[in-house]
Amino acid sequence: MQAVIKLLLSMGLLFSHEAAMADIIVSGSAVSLSSSPSGTSSEASFTGNDGRHNVNGDIVEVRHGRLTVNGEPYGTVGPESFIRYRIQGDKKTLIVDGKVRPLRK
């Protein structure tokens, strides 16, 4: 578990204050993080061609390399792609391999 945290920290995909607050669940190639006891901030980070994550009611899914958020398509991802979806208050951010993919409203 500590190796996963160190890797995410070294990649700049997790920050020390988040690591301290994170509830980390490792399942296959997926890593899911969630923080903020108040529920105003939630996040899922994972890798792989297939997976489905519920982040405060938003569904982030990869099926056969195709990424969707709440059923809306957001392009393709590779098996090694790192996907991060964050909700902070009213702001939602989708990042794939370190690059923001703008969300439709």
mmCIF file of C-alpha atoms in Angstrom:
data_model
loop_
_atom_site.group_PDB
_atom_site.id
_atom_site.type_symbol
_atom_site.label_atom_id
_atom_site.label_comp_id
_atom_site.label_asym_id
_atom_site.label_seq_id
_atom_site.Cartn_x
_atom_site.Cartn_y
_atom_site.Cartn_z
ATOM 1 C CA MET A 1 0.000 0.000 0.000
ATOM 2 C CA GLN A 2 2.789 2.419 0.900
ATOM 3 C CA ALA A 3 4.425 1.689 -2.481
ATOM 4 C CA VAL A 4 1.246 2.809 -4.271
ATOM 5 C CA ILE A 5 1.122 6.040 -2.259
ATOM 6 C CA LYS A 6 4.828 6.732 -2.916
ATOM 7 C CA LEU A 7 4.363 6.092 -6.648
ATOM 8 C CA LEU A 8 1.383 8.470 -6.880
ATOM 9 C CA LEU A 9 3.277 11.113 -4.895
ATOM 10 C CA SER A 10 6.331 10.787 -7.165
ATOM 11 C CA MET A 11 4.152 11.125 -10.279
ATOM 12 C CA GLY A 12 2.563 14.312 -8.941
ATOM 13 C CA LEU A 13 -0.840 12.628 -9.000
ATOM 14 C CA LEU A 14 -1.278 12.682 -5.245
ATOM 15 C CA PHE A 15 -0.187 15.363 -2.819
ATOM 16 C CA SER A 16 1.001 14.768 0.729
ATOM 17 C CA HIS A 17 -2.067 16.377 2.339
ATOM 18 C CA GLU A 18 -4.319 14.115 0.236
ATOM 19 C CA ALA A 19 -2.296 11.021 1.124
ATOM 20 C CA ALA A 20 -2.793 11.768 4.790
ATOM 21 C CA MET A 21 -6.574 12.000 4.320
ATOM 22 C CA ALA A 22 -7.016 9.288 1.678
ATOM 23 C CA ASP A 23 -8.993 6.108 2.093
ATOM 24 C CA ILE A 24 -7.184 3.881 -0.390
ATOM 25 C CA ILE A 25 -8.675 0.740 -1.897
ATOM 26 C CA VAL A 26 -6.631 -1.324 -4.354
ATOM 27 C CA SER A 27 -8.529 -3.663 -6.655
ATOM 28 C CA GLY A 28 -6.731 -5.256 -9.601
ATOM 29 C CA SER A 29 -5.162 -2.449 -11.597
ATOM 30 C CA ALA A 30 -7.510 0.171 -10.132
ATOM 31 C CA VAL A 31 -6.652 2.545 -7.320
ATOM 32 C CA SER A 32 -9.511 4.568 -5.844
ATOM 33 C CA LEU A 33 -8.978 7.512 -3.538
ATOM 34 C CA SER A 34 -11.545 9.494 -1.611
ATOM 35 C CA SER A 35 -11.083 12.270 0.912
ATOM 36 C CA SER A 36 -12.820 15.049 2.789
ATOM 37 C CA PRO A 37 -14.871 13.901 5.755
ATOM 38 C CA SER A 38 -17.381 16.661 4.989
ATOM 39 C CA GLY A 39 -18.156 15.110 1.593
ATOM 40 C CA THR A 40 -17.397 18.315 -0.327
ATOM 41 C CA SER A 41 -14.397 16.736 -2.053
ATOM 42 C CA SER A 42 -14.217 13.284 -3.630
ATOM 43 C CA GLU A 43 -11.863 11.654 -6.086
ATOM 44 C CA ALA A 44 -11.283 8.420 -7.992
ATOM 45 C CA SER A 45 -7.967 7.577 -9.628
ATOM 46 C CA PHE A 46 -7.421 4.388 -11.579
ATOM 47 C CA THR A 47 -5.713 2.708 -14.513
ATOM 48 C CA GLY A 48 -6.821 0.183 -17.087
ATOM 49 C CA ASN A 49 -9.058 -0.486 -20.069
ATOM 50 C CA ASP A 50 -12.107 -1.417 -18.013
ATOM 51 C CA GLY A 51 -13.548 -0.119 -14.767
ATOM 52 C CA ARG A 52 -16.485 1.719 -13.259
ATOM 53 C CA HIS A 53 -16.363 4.149 -10.343
ATOM 54 C CA ASN A 54 -19.054 6.135 -8.571
ATOM 55 C CA VAL A 55 -17.773 9.538 -7.421
ATOM 56 C CA ASN A 56 -20.467 11.406 -5.476
ATOM 57 C CA GLY A 57 -23.110 10.047 -7.851
ATOM 58 C CA ASP A 58 -21.136 10.647 -11.066
ATOM 59 C CA ILE A 59 -20.243 7.442 -12.924
ATOM 60 C CA VAL A 60 -16.751 7.368 -14.438
ATOM 61 C CA GLU A 61 -16.406 4.316 -16.648
ATOM 62 C CA VAL A 62 -13.896 2.788 -19.030
ATOM 63 C CA ARG A 63 -15.162 0.007 -21.230
ATOM 64 C CA HIS A 64 -12.960 -1.472 -23.941
ATOM 65 C CA GLY A 65 -10.714 1.595 -23.707
ATOM 66 C CA ARG A 66 -13.547 4.125 -24.116
ATOM 67 C CA LEU A 67 -13.924 6.668 -21.302
ATOM 68 C CA THR A 68 -17.315 8.050 -20.283
ATOM 69 C CA VAL A 69 -18.567 10.245 -17.461
ATOM 70 C CA ASN A 70 -22.292 9.888 -16.762
ATOM 71 C CA GLY A 71 -22.680 8.251 -20.186
ATOM 72 C CA GLU A 72 -20.992 11.143 -22.068
ATOM 73 C CA PRO A 73 -17.955 10.055 -24.152
ATOM 74 C CA TYR A 74 -14.530 11.556 -23.370
ATOM 75 C CA GLY A 75 -12.298 9.746 -25.830
ATOM 76 C CA THR A 76 -10.182 6.648 -25.529
ATOM 77 C CA VAL A 77 -7.594 5.535 -23.002
ATOM 78 C CA GLY A 78 -4.875 2.898 -23.101
ATOM 79 C CA PRO A 79 -4.333 0.019 -20.676
ATOM 80 C CA GLU A 80 -1.625 2.020 -18.873
ATOM 81 C CA SER A 81 -3.517 5.338 -18.850
ATOM 82 C CA PHE A 82 -3.961 6.997 -15.462
ATOM 83 C CA ILE A 83 -7.446 8.472 -15.047
ATOM 84 C CA ARG A 84 -8.302 10.903 -12.267
ATOM 85 C CA TYR A 85 -11.766 12.357 -11.631
ATOM 86 C CA ARG A 86 -12.146 14.913 -8.886
ATOM 87 C CA ILE A 87 -15.127 16.763 -7.454
ATOM 88 C CA GLN A 88 -14.471 19.772 -5.219
ATOM 89 C CA GLY A 89 -17.672 21.556 -4.320
ATOM 90 C CA ASP A 90 -19.269 22.462 -7.670
ATOM 91 C CA LYS A 91 -16.055 21.984 -9.676
ATOM 92 C CA LYS A 92 -15.477 18.701 -11.525
ATOM 93 C CA THR A 93 -12.176 17.802 -13.192
ATOM 94 C CA LEU A 94 -11.251 14.885 -15.464
ATOM 95 C CA ILE A 95 -7.534 14.245 -16.010
ATOM 96 C CA VAL A 96 -6.081 11.511 -18.219
ATOM 97 C CA ASP A 97 -2.327 10.919 -18.166
ATOM 98 C CA GLY A 98 -1.760 14.340 -16.607
ATOM 99 C CA LYS A 99 -3.838 16.261 -19.181
ATOM 100 C CA VAL A 100 -7.222 17.819 -18.426
ATOM 101 C CA ARG A 101 -10.091 16.687 -20.620
ATOM 102 C CA PRO A 102 -12.711 19.453 -20.440
ATOM 103 C CA LEU A 103 -16.084 18.295 -19.196
ATOM 104 C CA ARG A 104 -19.316 19.253 -20.938
ATOM 105 C CA LYS A 105 -21.877 21.003 -18.749
#
